[in-house]
């Protein structure tokens, strides 16, 4: 992070703007919007600032910038078209440890002015740290379309009822749940569609009906976190990730995905490596039920899809038995993620009319599969957890009649910046894998479709930030 985002209170405080042109006018207007007392120093004023002066919205000293202009100012913006003057303002401000922004010169700034989405009292600031202001503006434009213009009114409603809700619910978690229901439900929709009065009546009624007693039963969200790239989460997954009180996750969940859970949620790691379960499955099942019974909203976050080699079924079986409410949110399974990001379609009219997902790892460590079925032509076979058994998998397929030249791919850490794709045949892939020592998790795809990789590969893993996906 290049700059620390903070929100500055400038209400009633003197803010100096150096420069009289249109850029200076825009900064002055912004400072005024936040309640700052704007003082401008410049040899002359452009049209906009001249008008502000006439309306007495700003104070003005005609002349060149002098260090004494900084006296009693809380911050300064240098917006002249003279680089020498701008640099001097930055230097003088620096000596006084005064926050300074120099327009279009990020390296002279101690603060930058972000692109702002104003839904006061909700304010969203977007910044590229001066690196790409146009990009920041585009992000802002997207957020503008996403967040209803009336969001501010919803915040106002919440502010007006804050004390009453506080009095009613003494336990903060109950309060939070109440607000989440109100702010995402029909009452919020009433505000968005301009029916404030109806919204207030509905809120009054809801408050009256609530007993204020702490809720006893929570719930469990069994959520698929996808193969690694956080962009592949569903909207529902993200929403539940952000409202859960506890997150129970295992090794396959990428860091970048985990990062998107609520900041203050409790996080419980339950491990799960091959042959090394940090917590036995039975204990995990019970943990989920116990947490929910304490009234918590529990996010059981799994890699990929919870119902594909994820033991999701076992976990909710226990919940169902114990009467704990739950919901299941599908995720992109590793086969889909690997196939898409490696440019290997799983089916294709010319090559494969079927696709089978199998696990290459069985309870007794053998790879005891229905080889006859897997050796059928015109299908793609995807092996999860197959790295250890790779030699045997390739050998058995050949032994059951598949051509030794059948293309096969091994995809490491699919969809993340560490993705690597190894291409070979049933004969060569084991050797390639031994030499390359791929890092888990890895997936194996066997079938004619693997030939398409050469033409269709499109994803170039790029290391973006340190916090990018890793396991
Ligand atoms: N529920 C998960 C699968 C869990 S089994 C899903 O739907 O994807 C764990 C296996 O999934 C790993 O051994 C590996 O074979 C595969 N896997 C998971 N994420 C992967 C990824 N990003 N890249 C390649 N393989 C992955």
Short mmCIF file of C-alpha atoms and ligand atoms in Angstrom, two decimals:
data_model
loop_
_atom_site.label_atom_id
_atom_site.label_comp_id
_atom_site.label_asym_id
_atom_site.label_seq_id
_atom_site.Cartn_x
_atom_site.Cartn_y
_atom_site.Cartn_z
CA UNK A 1 0.00 0.00 0.00
CA UNK A 2 1.53 3.26 -1.16
CA UNK A 3 -0.69 5.58 0.93
CA UNK A 4 -2.70 5.03 4.10
CA UNK A 5 -6.35 5.93 3.52
CA UNK A 6 -7.76 8.17 6.24
CA UNK A 7 -10.65 10.61 6.45
CA UNK A 8 -9.61 14.05 7.55
CA UNK A 9 -11.74 16.40 9.60
CA UNK A 10 -11.27 19.89 8.08
CA UNK A 11 -14.54 21.35 9.30
CA UNK A 12 -14.00 24.97 10.32
CA UNK A 13 -10.26 24.68 9.72
CA UNK A 14 -8.16 26.85 7.47
CA UNK A 15 -7.04 25.10 4.29
CA UNK A 16 -4.67 26.87 1.94
CA UNK A 17 -4.88 26.55 -1.82
CA UNK A 18 -1.97 27.97 -3.80
CA UNK A 19 -3.03 28.87 -7.34
CA UNK A 20 -6.03 30.63 -8.89
CA UNK A 21 -6.91 28.50 -11.95
CA UNK A 22 -9.54 25.89 -12.58
CA UNK A 23 -7.60 23.03 -10.98
CA UNK A 24 -7.21 25.10 -7.83
CA UNK A 25 -10.93 25.89 -8.00
CA UNK A 26 -11.82 22.20 -8.03
CA UNK A 27 -9.68 21.48 -4.99
CA UNK A 28 -11.10 24.52 -3.21
CA UNK A 29 -14.64 23.32 -3.90
CA UNK A 30 -13.87 19.89 -2.48
CA UNK A 31 -12.37 21.36 0.69
CA UNK A 32 -15.45 23.53 1.06
CA UNK A 33 -17.76 20.57 0.65
CA UNK A 34 -16.06 19.00 3.66
CA UNK A 35 -16.56 22.23 5.63
CA UNK A 36 -13.01 23.59 5.32
CA UNK A 37 -12.34 27.37 5.45
CA UNK A 38 -10.55 27.87 2.16
CA UNK A 39 -7.90 30.55 1.73
CA UNK A 40 -6.44 31.09 -1.73
CA UNK A 41 -3.19 32.79 -2.60
CA UNK A 42 -2.44 33.61 -6.26
CA UNK A 43 -1.41 36.61 -8.36
CA UNK A 44 -4.84 36.49 -9.96
CA UNK A 45 -8.03 34.45 -9.84
CA UNK A 46 -9.68 32.57 -12.67
CA UNK A 47 -13.40 32.80 -13.33
CA UNK A 48 -14.60 30.14 -10.86
CA UNK A 49 -12.58 31.30 -7.89
CA UNK A 50 -13.47 34.91 -8.69
CA UNK A 51 -17.14 33.93 -8.35
CA UNK A 52 -16.46 32.12 -5.09
CA UNK A 53 -14.74 35.23 -3.80
CA UNK A 54 -17.71 37.36 -4.72
CA UNK A 55 -19.99 34.95 -2.87
CA UNK A 56 -17.57 35.20 0.07
CA UNK A 57 -17.00 31.45 0.05
CA UNK A 58 -13.23 31.82 0.11
CA UNK A 59 -10.63 34.18 1.54
CA UNK A 60 -8.11 35.56 -0.91
CA UNK A 61 -4.68 37.15 -0.75
CA UNK A 62 -3.45 38.50 -4.05
CA UNK A 63 0.22 37.88 -4.64
CA UNK A 64 2.83 35.14 -4.94
CA UNK A 65 3.07 32.33 -2.41
CA UNK A 66 5.05 33.20 0.72
CA UNK A 67 5.85 30.86 3.61
CA UNK A 68 3.79 33.03 5.97
CA UNK A 69 0.68 31.96 4.02
CA UNK A 70 1.03 28.61 5.72
CA UNK A 71 0.56 30.11 9.14
CA UNK A 72 -2.46 28.65 10.93
CA UNK A 73 -3.30 26.45 7.93
CA UNK A 74 -4.09 22.78 8.61
CA UNK A 75 -3.17 21.61 5.15
CA UNK A 76 -2.08 22.99 1.82
CA UNK A 77 -2.78 22.18 -1.81
CA UNK A 78 -0.34 23.44 -4.44
CA UNK A 79 -2.21 23.80 -7.72
CA UNK A 80 -0.24 26.30 -9.75
CA UNK A 81 1.10 25.60 -13.22
CA UNK A 82 4.58 26.58 -12.07
CA UNK A 83 6.60 23.51 -10.96
CA UNK A 84 9.08 25.73 -9.08
CA UNK A 85 6.35 27.28 -6.96
CA UNK A 86 4.71 23.90 -6.35
CA UNK A 87 8.00 22.40 -5.19
CA UNK A 88 8.61 25.32 -2.89
CA UNK A 89 5.16 24.94 -1.30
CA UNK A 90 5.92 21.26 -0.71
CA UNK A 91 9.25 22.07 0.86
CA UNK A 92 7.92 24.77 3.19
CA UNK A 93 5.02 22.55 4.22
CA UNK A 94 7.44 19.71 4.83
CA UNK A 95 9.46 21.82 7.23
CA UNK A 96 6.28 22.50 9.18
CA UNK A 97 5.13 18.84 8.98
CA UNK A 98 1.98 20.10 7.35
CA UNK A 99 0.04 17.77 5.05
CA UNK A 100 0.62 18.84 1.46
CA UNK A 101 -0.85 17.85 -1.87
CA UNK A 102 0.81 18.92 -5.09
CA UNK A 103 -1.48 18.42 -8.03
CA UNK A 104 -0.14 15.81 -10.47
CA UNK A 105 3.14 15.35 -8.57
CA UNK A 106 2.62 12.28 -6.35
CA UNK A 107 6.22 12.25 -5.17
CA UNK A 108 5.85 15.71 -3.64
CA UNK A 109 2.63 14.80 -1.82
CA UNK A 110 2.17 13.68 1.75
CA UNK A 111 -1.48 13.09 0.89
CA UNK A 112 -3.35 12.50 -2.33
CA UNK A 113 -6.94 13.45 -3.02
CA UNK A 114 -8.93 10.37 -4.00
CA UNK A 115 -11.85 9.99 -6.38
CA UNK A 116 -14.91 10.29 -4.18
CA UNK A 117 -18.32 8.69 -4.18
CA UNK A 118 -20.35 10.86 -1.89
CA UNK A 119 -23.39 9.25 -0.31
CA UNK A 120 -22.94 11.23 2.87
CA UNK A 121 -22.67 10.15 5.55
CA UNK A 122 -21.29 7.21 3.57
CA UNK A 123 -18.22 8.34 1.68
CA UNK A 124 -16.10 6.07 -0.50
CA UNK A 125 -12.64 7.15 -1.56
CA UNK A 126 -10.78 5.49 -4.42
CA UNK A 127 -7.12 6.11 -5.06
CA UNK A 128 -4.34 4.74 -7.21
CA UNK A 129 -1.80 6.60 -5.08
CA UNK A 130 -1.31 9.00 -7.97
CA UNK A 131 -0.15 6.18 -10.26
CA UNK A 132 -3.20 6.02 -12.51
CA UNK A 133 -5.84 8.62 -11.67
CA UNK A 134 -7.89 7.70 -14.75
CA UNK A 135 -8.16 4.12 -13.55
CA UNK A 136 -9.27 5.32 -10.11
CA UNK A 137 -11.93 7.43 -11.81
CA UNK A 138 -13.16 4.42 -13.79
CA UNK A 139 -13.44 2.41 -10.59
CA UNK A 140 -15.35 5.28 -9.10
CA UNK A 141 -17.74 5.31 -12.04
CA UNK A 142 -18.43 1.62 -11.57
CA UNK A 143 -19.11 2.06 -7.88
CA UNK A 144 -21.40 4.99 -8.64
CA UNK A 145 -23.63 2.68 -10.68
CA UNK A 146 -23.53 -0.02 -8.04
CA UNK A 147 -24.49 1.96 -4.99
CA UNK A 148 -27.94 3.48 -5.05
CA UNK A 149 -27.85 7.26 -4.95
CA UNK A 150 -30.20 7.14 -1.98
CA UNK A 151 -27.72 5.21 0.14
CA UNK A 152 -27.13 8.31 2.21
CA UNK A 153 -30.81 8.34 3.21
CA UNK A 154 -30.51 4.78 4.42
CA UNK A 155 -27.55 5.79 6.58
CA UNK A 156 -29.63 8.66 7.93
CA UNK A 157 -32.41 6.27 8.87
CA UNK A 158 -29.89 4.04 10.66
CA UNK A 159 -28.47 7.04 12.51
CA UNK A 160 -31.93 8.15 13.65
CA UNK A 161 -32.76 4.70 15.05
CA UNK A 162 -29.33 3.91 16.40
CA UNK A 163 -30.08 4.65 20.05
CA UNK A 164 -33.43 2.91 20.07
CA UNK A 165 -31.94 -0.23 18.59
CA UNK A 166 -29.09 -0.07 21.06
CA UNK A 167 -31.53 0.11 23.96
CA UNK A 168 -33.48 -2.83 22.64
CA UNK A 169 -30.56 -5.17 21.91
CA UNK A 170 -27.94 -5.14 24.60
CA UNK A 171 -25.75 -7.76 22.94
CA UNK A 172 -23.73 -6.30 20.06
CA UNK A 173 -24.06 -9.44 17.89
CA UNK A 174 -27.86 -9.27 18.13
CA UNK A 175 -27.73 -5.62 17.24
CA UNK A 176 -25.56 -6.33 14.24
CA UNK A 177 -27.86 -9.06 13.03
CA UNK A 178 -30.86 -6.79 13.39
CA UNK A 179 -29.20 -4.06 11.37
CA UNK A 180 -28.03 -6.45 8.69
CA UNK A 181 -31.58 -7.67 8.27
CA UNK A 182 -32.95 -4.14 8.07
CA UNK A 183 -30.27 -2.69 5.84
CA UNK A 184 -30.41 -5.50 3.30
CA UNK A 185 -34.10 -6.27 3.38
CA UNK A 186 -37.42 -4.76 2.32
CA UNK A 187 -37.03 -1.72 4.59
CA UNK A 188 -33.90 -0.69 2.71
CA UNK A 189 -35.73 -1.19 -0.57
CA UNK A 190 -38.45 1.20 0.65
CA UNK A 191 -35.83 3.87 1.26
CA UNK A 192 -34.20 3.27 -2.12
CA UNK A 193 -37.52 3.73 -3.85
CA UNK A 194 -38.26 6.99 -2.02
CA UNK A 195 -40.79 5.67 0.52
CA UNK A 196 -39.05 6.93 3.64
CA UNK A 197 -42.23 7.24 5.66
CA UNK A 198 -43.25 3.66 4.96
CA UNK A 199 -39.72 2.55 5.84
CA UNK A 200 -39.89 4.28 9.21
CA UNK A 201 -43.29 2.78 9.96
CA UNK A 202 -42.01 -0.67 9.06
CA UNK A 203 -38.94 -0.20 11.20
CA UNK A 204 -41.06 0.93 14.16
CA UNK A 205 -43.21 -2.16 13.77
CA UNK A 206 -40.21 -4.48 13.46
CA UNK A 207 -38.63 -3.03 16.57
CA UNK A 208 -41.83 -3.44 18.53
CA UNK A 209 -42.15 -7.08 17.52
CA UNK A 210 -38.57 -7.93 18.53
CA UNK A 211 -38.20 -9.20 22.05
CA UNK A 212 -34.64 -7.97 22.41
CA UNK A 213 -33.66 -11.37 23.79
CA UNK A 214 -30.45 -12.76 22.37
CA UNK A 215 -31.07 -15.22 19.56
CA UNK A 216 -30.26 -18.79 20.49
CA UNK A 217 -29.68 -20.55 17.19
CA UNK A 218 -27.18 -19.42 14.59
CA UNK A 219 -26.67 -21.00 11.20
CA UNK A 220 -24.01 -22.49 8.99
CA UNK A 221 -23.11 -21.34 5.49
CA UNK A 222 -21.28 -24.06 3.61
CA UNK A 223 -19.59 -21.98 0.95
CA UNK A 224 -17.44 -22.91 -2.03
CA UNK A 225 -14.47 -20.54 -2.16
CA UNK A 226 -13.45 -21.58 -5.68
CA UNK A 227 -10.02 -22.66 -6.88
CA UNK A 228 -8.00 -19.61 -5.81
CA UNK A 229 -8.71 -16.48 -7.83
CA UNK A 230 -11.05 -14.41 -5.60
CA UNK A 231 -12.72 -12.99 -8.72
CA UNK A 232 -14.34 -16.38 -9.18
CA UNK A 233 -16.45 -16.16 -6.01
CA UNK A 234 -20.21 -15.85 -6.37
CA UNK A 235 -22.02 -12.74 -5.12
CA UNK A 236 -23.78 -14.84 -2.52
CA UNK A 237 -20.54 -16.35 -1.29
CA UNK A 238 -19.11 -12.88 -0.85
CA UNK A 239 -22.18 -11.57 0.96
CA UNK A 240 -22.19 -14.46 3.44
CA UNK A 241 -18.41 -14.23 3.86
CA UNK A 242 -18.88 -10.67 4.96
CA UNK A 243 -21.57 -11.31 7.50
CA UNK A 244 -20.38 -14.49 9.22
CA UNK A 245 -19.16 -14.26 12.84
CA UNK A 246 -16.84 -17.27 12.60
CA UNK A 247 -14.89 -18.64 9.66
CA UNK A 248 -13.93 -22.30 9.67
CA UNK A 249 -11.55 -22.92 6.77
CA UNK A 250 -9.00 -25.41 5.56
CA UNK A 251 -5.78 -25.47 3.64
CA UNK A 252 -7.26 -25.35 0.17
CA UNK A 253 -8.79 -21.92 0.70
CA UNK A 254 -6.49 -19.39 -0.94
CA UNK A 255 -5.30 -16.43 1.13
CA UNK A 256 -6.77 -13.94 -1.28
CA UNK A 257 -10.19 -15.53 -0.73
CA UNK A 258 -9.86 -15.69 3.04
CA UNK A 259 -8.93 -12.00 3.00
CA UNK A 260 -12.46 -11.21 1.86
CA UNK A 261 -14.12 -12.51 5.03
CA UNK A 262 -15.21 -10.01 7.65
CA UNK A 263 -12.18 -8.41 9.30
CA UNK A 264 -13.32 -8.98 12.84
CA UNK A 265 -14.66 -12.49 12.33
CA UNK A 266 -13.04 -15.25 14.34
CA UNK A 267 -11.01 -17.55 12.08
CA UNK A 268 -10.55 -21.23 12.85
CA UNK A 269 -8.13 -23.29 10.78
CA UNK A 270 -9.02 -26.94 10.57
CA UNK A 271 -6.12 -28.01 8.41
CA UNK A 272 -6.54 -30.90 6.05
CA UNK A 273 -3.50 -31.84 4.19
CA UNK A 274 -3.15 -35.09 2.39
CA UNK A 275 -2.89 -37.78 5.08
CA UNK A 276 -2.65 -35.14 7.77
CA UNK A 277 -5.95 -33.85 9.02
CA UNK A 278 -5.37 -31.10 11.58
CA UNK A 279 -8.83 -31.86 12.93
CA UNK A 280 -10.56 -35.18 12.26
CA UNK A 281 -13.65 -34.84 10.08
CA UNK A 282 -15.95 -35.92 12.88
CA UNK A 283 -14.59 -33.12 15.10
CA UNK A 284 -15.11 -30.55 12.34
CA UNK A 285 -18.72 -31.64 11.92
CA UNK A 286 -19.31 -31.23 15.64
CA UNK A 287 -17.48 -27.93 15.83
CA UNK A 288 -19.81 -26.44 13.21
CA UNK A 289 -22.89 -27.60 15.09
CA UNK A 290 -21.56 -26.33 18.41
CA UNK A 291 -20.69 -22.86 17.10
CA UNK A 292 -24.08 -22.47 15.45
CA UNK A 293 -25.82 -23.52 18.67
CA UNK A 294 -23.99 -20.69 20.42
CA UNK A 295 -25.96 -18.37 18.13
CA UNK A 296 -23.15 -17.71 15.69
CA UNK A 297 -23.34 -17.37 11.94
CA UNK A 298 -20.71 -19.83 10.89
CA UNK A 299 -18.99 -19.72 7.52
CA UNK A 300 -17.66 -23.11 6.56
CA UNK A 301 -15.37 -22.05 3.74
CA UNK A 302 -14.03 -24.73 1.42
CA UNK A 303 -11.83 -24.73 -1.62
CA UNK A 304 -13.57 -25.25 -4.95
CA UNK A 305 -17.10 -26.57 -4.63
CA UNK A 306 -18.20 -28.00 -1.27
CA UNK A 307 -20.01 -30.92 -2.88
CA UNK A 308 -17.13 -32.10 -5.05
CA UNK A 309 -14.58 -34.10 -3.08
CA UNK A 310 -15.21 -31.63 -0.29
CA UNK A 311 -16.99 -33.75 2.30
CA UNK A 312 -19.64 -31.06 2.34
CA UNK A 313 -22.26 -33.76 2.48
CA UNK A 314 -20.86 -35.26 5.67
CA UNK A 315 -20.69 -31.87 7.35
CA UNK A 316 -24.25 -30.88 6.72
CA UNK A 317 -25.46 -34.36 7.52
CA UNK A 318 -24.44 -33.74 11.12
CA UNK A 319 -26.09 -30.31 11.04
CA UNK A 320 -29.32 -31.75 9.68
CA UNK A 321 -29.33 -34.39 12.42
CA UNK A 322 -28.84 -31.79 15.10
CA UNK A 323 -31.43 -29.38 13.74
CA UNK A 324 -28.99 -26.61 12.84
CA UNK A 325 -30.12 -24.44 9.90
CA UNK A 326 -27.69 -24.27 6.98
CA UNK A 327 -27.37 -23.24 3.38
CA UNK A 328 -24.94 -24.40 0.69
CA UNK A 329 -23.32 -22.09 -1.85
CA UNK A 330 -21.67 -23.73 -4.85
CA UNK A 331 -18.19 -22.73 -5.92
CA UNK A 332 -16.10 -23.18 -9.04
CA UNK A 333 -14.56 -26.58 -8.74
CA UNK A 334 -10.86 -27.14 -9.44
CA UNK A 335 -11.63 -29.01 -12.67
CA UNK A 336 -13.51 -26.03 -14.11
CA UNK A 337 -10.95 -23.54 -12.85
CA UNK A 338 -8.00 -25.54 -14.17
CA UNK A 339 -9.65 -26.27 -17.50
CA UNK A 340 -10.63 -22.66 -18.16
CA UNK A 341 -7.37 -21.10 -17.04
CA UNK A 342 -5.28 -23.68 -18.91
CA UNK A 343 -7.28 -23.42 -22.13
CA UNK A 344 -8.43 -27.05 -22.04
CA UNK A 345 -12.17 -27.40 -22.69
CA UNK A 346 -13.46 -30.40 -20.75
CA UNK A 347 -15.83 -31.42 -23.52
CA UNK A 348 -15.55 -30.77 -27.23
CA UNK A 349 -17.70 -31.94 -30.13
CA UNK A 350 -14.71 -33.53 -31.87
CA UNK A 351 -12.89 -35.04 -28.91
CA UNK A 352 -14.99 -35.67 -25.83
CA UNK A 353 -18.71 -36.07 -25.22
CA UNK A 354 -18.33 -36.88 -21.56
CA UNK A 355 -16.23 -35.84 -18.64
CA UNK A 356 -15.54 -37.77 -15.45
CA UNK A 357 -14.22 -36.38 -12.17
CA UNK A 358 -12.45 -38.97 -10.02
CA UNK A 359 -10.28 -38.88 -6.96
CA UNK A 360 -6.80 -40.30 -7.35
CA UNK A 361 -6.47 -40.75 -3.63
CA UNK A 362 -8.29 -43.53 -1.88
CA UNK A 363 -8.63 -44.34 1.79
CA UNK A 364 -6.21 -47.27 1.74
CA UNK A 365 -3.61 -45.30 -0.30
CA UNK A 366 -4.16 -47.38 -3.39
CA UNK A 367 -5.63 -46.01 -6.60
CA UNK A 368 -8.38 -48.56 -6.87
CA UNK A 369 -10.61 -47.22 -9.62
CA UNK A 370 -12.88 -48.59 -12.29
CA UNK A 371 -10.16 -48.44 -14.97
CA UNK A 372 -12.36 -50.08 -17.56
CA UNK A 373 -14.76 -47.19 -17.35
CA UNK A 374 -12.01 -44.55 -17.26
CA UNK A 375 -10.33 -46.02 -20.35
CA UNK A 376 -13.38 -45.41 -22.57
CA UNK A 377 -12.76 -43.32 -25.69
CA UNK A 378 -14.31 -39.89 -26.36
CA UNK A 379 -14.21 -38.71 -22.77
CA UNK A 380 -12.09 -36.51 -20.56
CA UNK A 381 -10.98 -37.81 -17.18
CA UNK A 382 -10.05 -35.37 -14.43
CA UNK A 383 -8.13 -36.67 -11.42
CA UNK A 384 -8.35 -34.72 -8.19
CA UNK A 385 -5.65 -35.48 -5.60
CA UNK A 386 -3.77 -37.46 -8.23
CA UNK A 387 -0.17 -36.32 -7.97
CA UNK A 388 1.03 -39.09 -5.68
CA UNK A 389 -0.71 -41.72 -7.75
CA UNK A 390 0.33 -40.26 -11.11
CA UNK A 391 2.59 -43.17 -12.14
CA UNK A 392 -0.09 -45.69 -11.34
CA UNK A 393 -2.85 -43.68 -13.00
CA UNK A 394 -0.94 -43.41 -16.29
CA UNK A 395 0.20 -47.04 -16.13
CA UNK A 396 -3.29 -48.41 -15.47
CA UNK A 397 -4.90 -46.37 -18.24
CA UNK A 398 -2.34 -47.72 -20.73
CA UNK A 399 -2.81 -51.23 -19.38
CA UNK A 400 -6.55 -50.88 -19.95
CA UNK A 401 -6.15 -49.96 -23.59
CA UNK A 402 -5.66 -46.19 -23.72
CA UNK A 403 -2.99 -45.10 -26.21
CA UNK A 404 0.35 -44.39 -24.53
CA UNK A 405 0.38 -41.16 -26.57
CA UNK A 406 -2.89 -39.93 -25.10
CA UNK A 407 -2.30 -36.29 -24.12
CA UNK A 408 -2.34 -35.49 -20.41
CA UNK A 409 -1.93 -32.27 -18.47
CA UNK A 410 -0.98 -31.48 -14.93
CA UNK A 411 -2.15 -28.09 -13.65
CA UNK A 412 -0.54 -26.65 -10.56
CA UNK A 413 -2.32 -24.04 -8.39
CA UNK A 414 -4.81 -23.24 -11.08
CA UNK A 415 -6.24 -19.71 -11.43
CA UNK A 416 -3.58 -18.12 -9.23
CA UNK A 417 -0.43 -16.29 -10.19
CA UNK A 418 1.47 -19.48 -9.40
CA UNK A 419 -0.38 -21.51 -11.97
CA UNK A 420 1.82 -23.78 -14.08
CA UNK A 421 0.66 -26.17 -16.75
CA UNK A 422 2.68 -29.25 -17.68
CA UNK A 423 1.72 -31.02 -20.89
CA UNK A 424 2.74 -34.51 -21.91
CA UNK A 425 1.28 -37.91 -22.70
CA UNK A 426 0.42 -40.87 -20.50
CA UNK A 427 3.97 -42.04 -21.19
CA UNK A 428 5.83 -38.79 -20.53
CA UNK A 429 3.78 -36.95 -17.87
CA UNK A 430 5.11 -38.90 -14.85
CA UNK A 431 8.69 -38.08 -15.81
CA UNK A 432 7.83 -34.43 -16.45
CA UNK A 433 6.19 -34.22 -13.03
CA UNK A 434 9.13 -35.87 -11.26
CA UNK A 435 11.51 -33.39 -12.83
CA UNK A 436 9.36 -30.30 -12.21
CA UNK A 437 8.26 -31.09 -8.63
CA UNK A 438 4.95 -29.20 -8.94
CA UNK A 439 3.53 -27.54 -5.86
CA UNK A 440 0.14 -28.60 -4.52
CA UNK A 441 -2.69 -28.42 -5.20
CA UNK A 442 -2.48 -30.03 -8.61
CA UNK A 443 -5.01 -31.53 -10.97
CA UNK A 444 -4.57 -34.04 -13.79
CA UNK A 445 -6.55 -33.90 -17.01
CA UNK A 446 -6.39 -36.83 -19.43
CA UNK A 447 -7.96 -36.80 -22.89
CA UNK A 448 -7.72 -35.59 -26.48
CA UNK A 449 -8.97 -32.16 -25.35
CA UNK A 450 -5.54 -31.51 -23.83
CA UNK A 451 -4.29 -30.94 -27.41
CA UNK A 452 -6.31 -27.72 -27.50
CA UNK A 453 -4.15 -26.15 -24.81
CA UNK A 454 -1.54 -25.14 -27.32
CA UNK A 455 -4.05 -23.04 -29.24
CA UNK A 456 -6.38 -21.90 -26.47
CA UNK A 457 -4.15 -21.08 -23.53
CA UNK A 458 -4.80 -17.45 -22.66
CA UNK A 459 -4.03 -16.96 -18.98
CA UNK A 460 -0.67 -15.49 -18.13
CA UNK A 461 -0.09 -15.67 -14.38
CA UNK A 462 1.25 -12.37 -13.14
CA UNK A 463 2.31 -11.67 -9.62
CA UNK A 464 0.17 -8.71 -8.70
CA UNK A 465 0.48 -8.10 -4.99
CA UNK A 466 2.17 -9.83 -2.13
CA UNK A 467 -1.26 -10.71 -0.79
CA UNK A 468 -2.13 -12.64 -3.94
CA UNK A 469 -3.40 -16.19 -3.64
CA UNK A 470 -1.16 -18.69 -2.03
CA UNK A 471 -1.68 -21.72 0.09
N1 LIG B 1 -13.80 -29.29 -3.28
C1 LIG B 1 -12.62 -29.07 -4.09
C2 LIG B 1 -11.76 -30.29 -4.20
C3 LIG B 1 -11.17 -30.77 -2.92
S1 LIG B 1 -10.10 -32.15 -3.13
C4 LIG B 1 -13.04 -28.58 -5.48
O1 LIG B 1 -14.23 -28.62 -5.82
O2 LIG B 1 -12.19 -28.12 -6.22
C5 LIG B 1 -8.53 -31.38 -3.23
C6 LIG B 1 -7.97 -31.49 -4.62
O3 LIG B 1 -8.56 -30.51 -5.47
C7 LIG B 1 -6.50 -31.21 -4.72
O4 LIG B 1 -5.74 -32.31 -4.36
C8 LIG B 1 -6.35 -30.88 -6.18
O5 LIG B 1 -6.35 -32.05 -6.95
C9 LIG B 1 -7.62 -30.15 -6.47
N2 LIG B 1 -7.47 -28.69 -6.46
C10 LIG B 1 -8.06 -27.81 -5.64
N3 LIG B 1 -7.72 -26.55 -5.95
C11 LIG B 1 -6.89 -26.61 -7.00
C12 LIG B 1 -6.21 -25.67 -7.79
N4 LIG B 1 -6.31 -24.35 -7.56
N5 LIG B 1 -5.41 -26.11 -8.79
C13 LIG B 1 -5.31 -27.43 -9.05
N6 LIG B 1 -5.93 -28.36 -8.33
C14 LIG B 1 -6.73 -27.99 -7.33
#
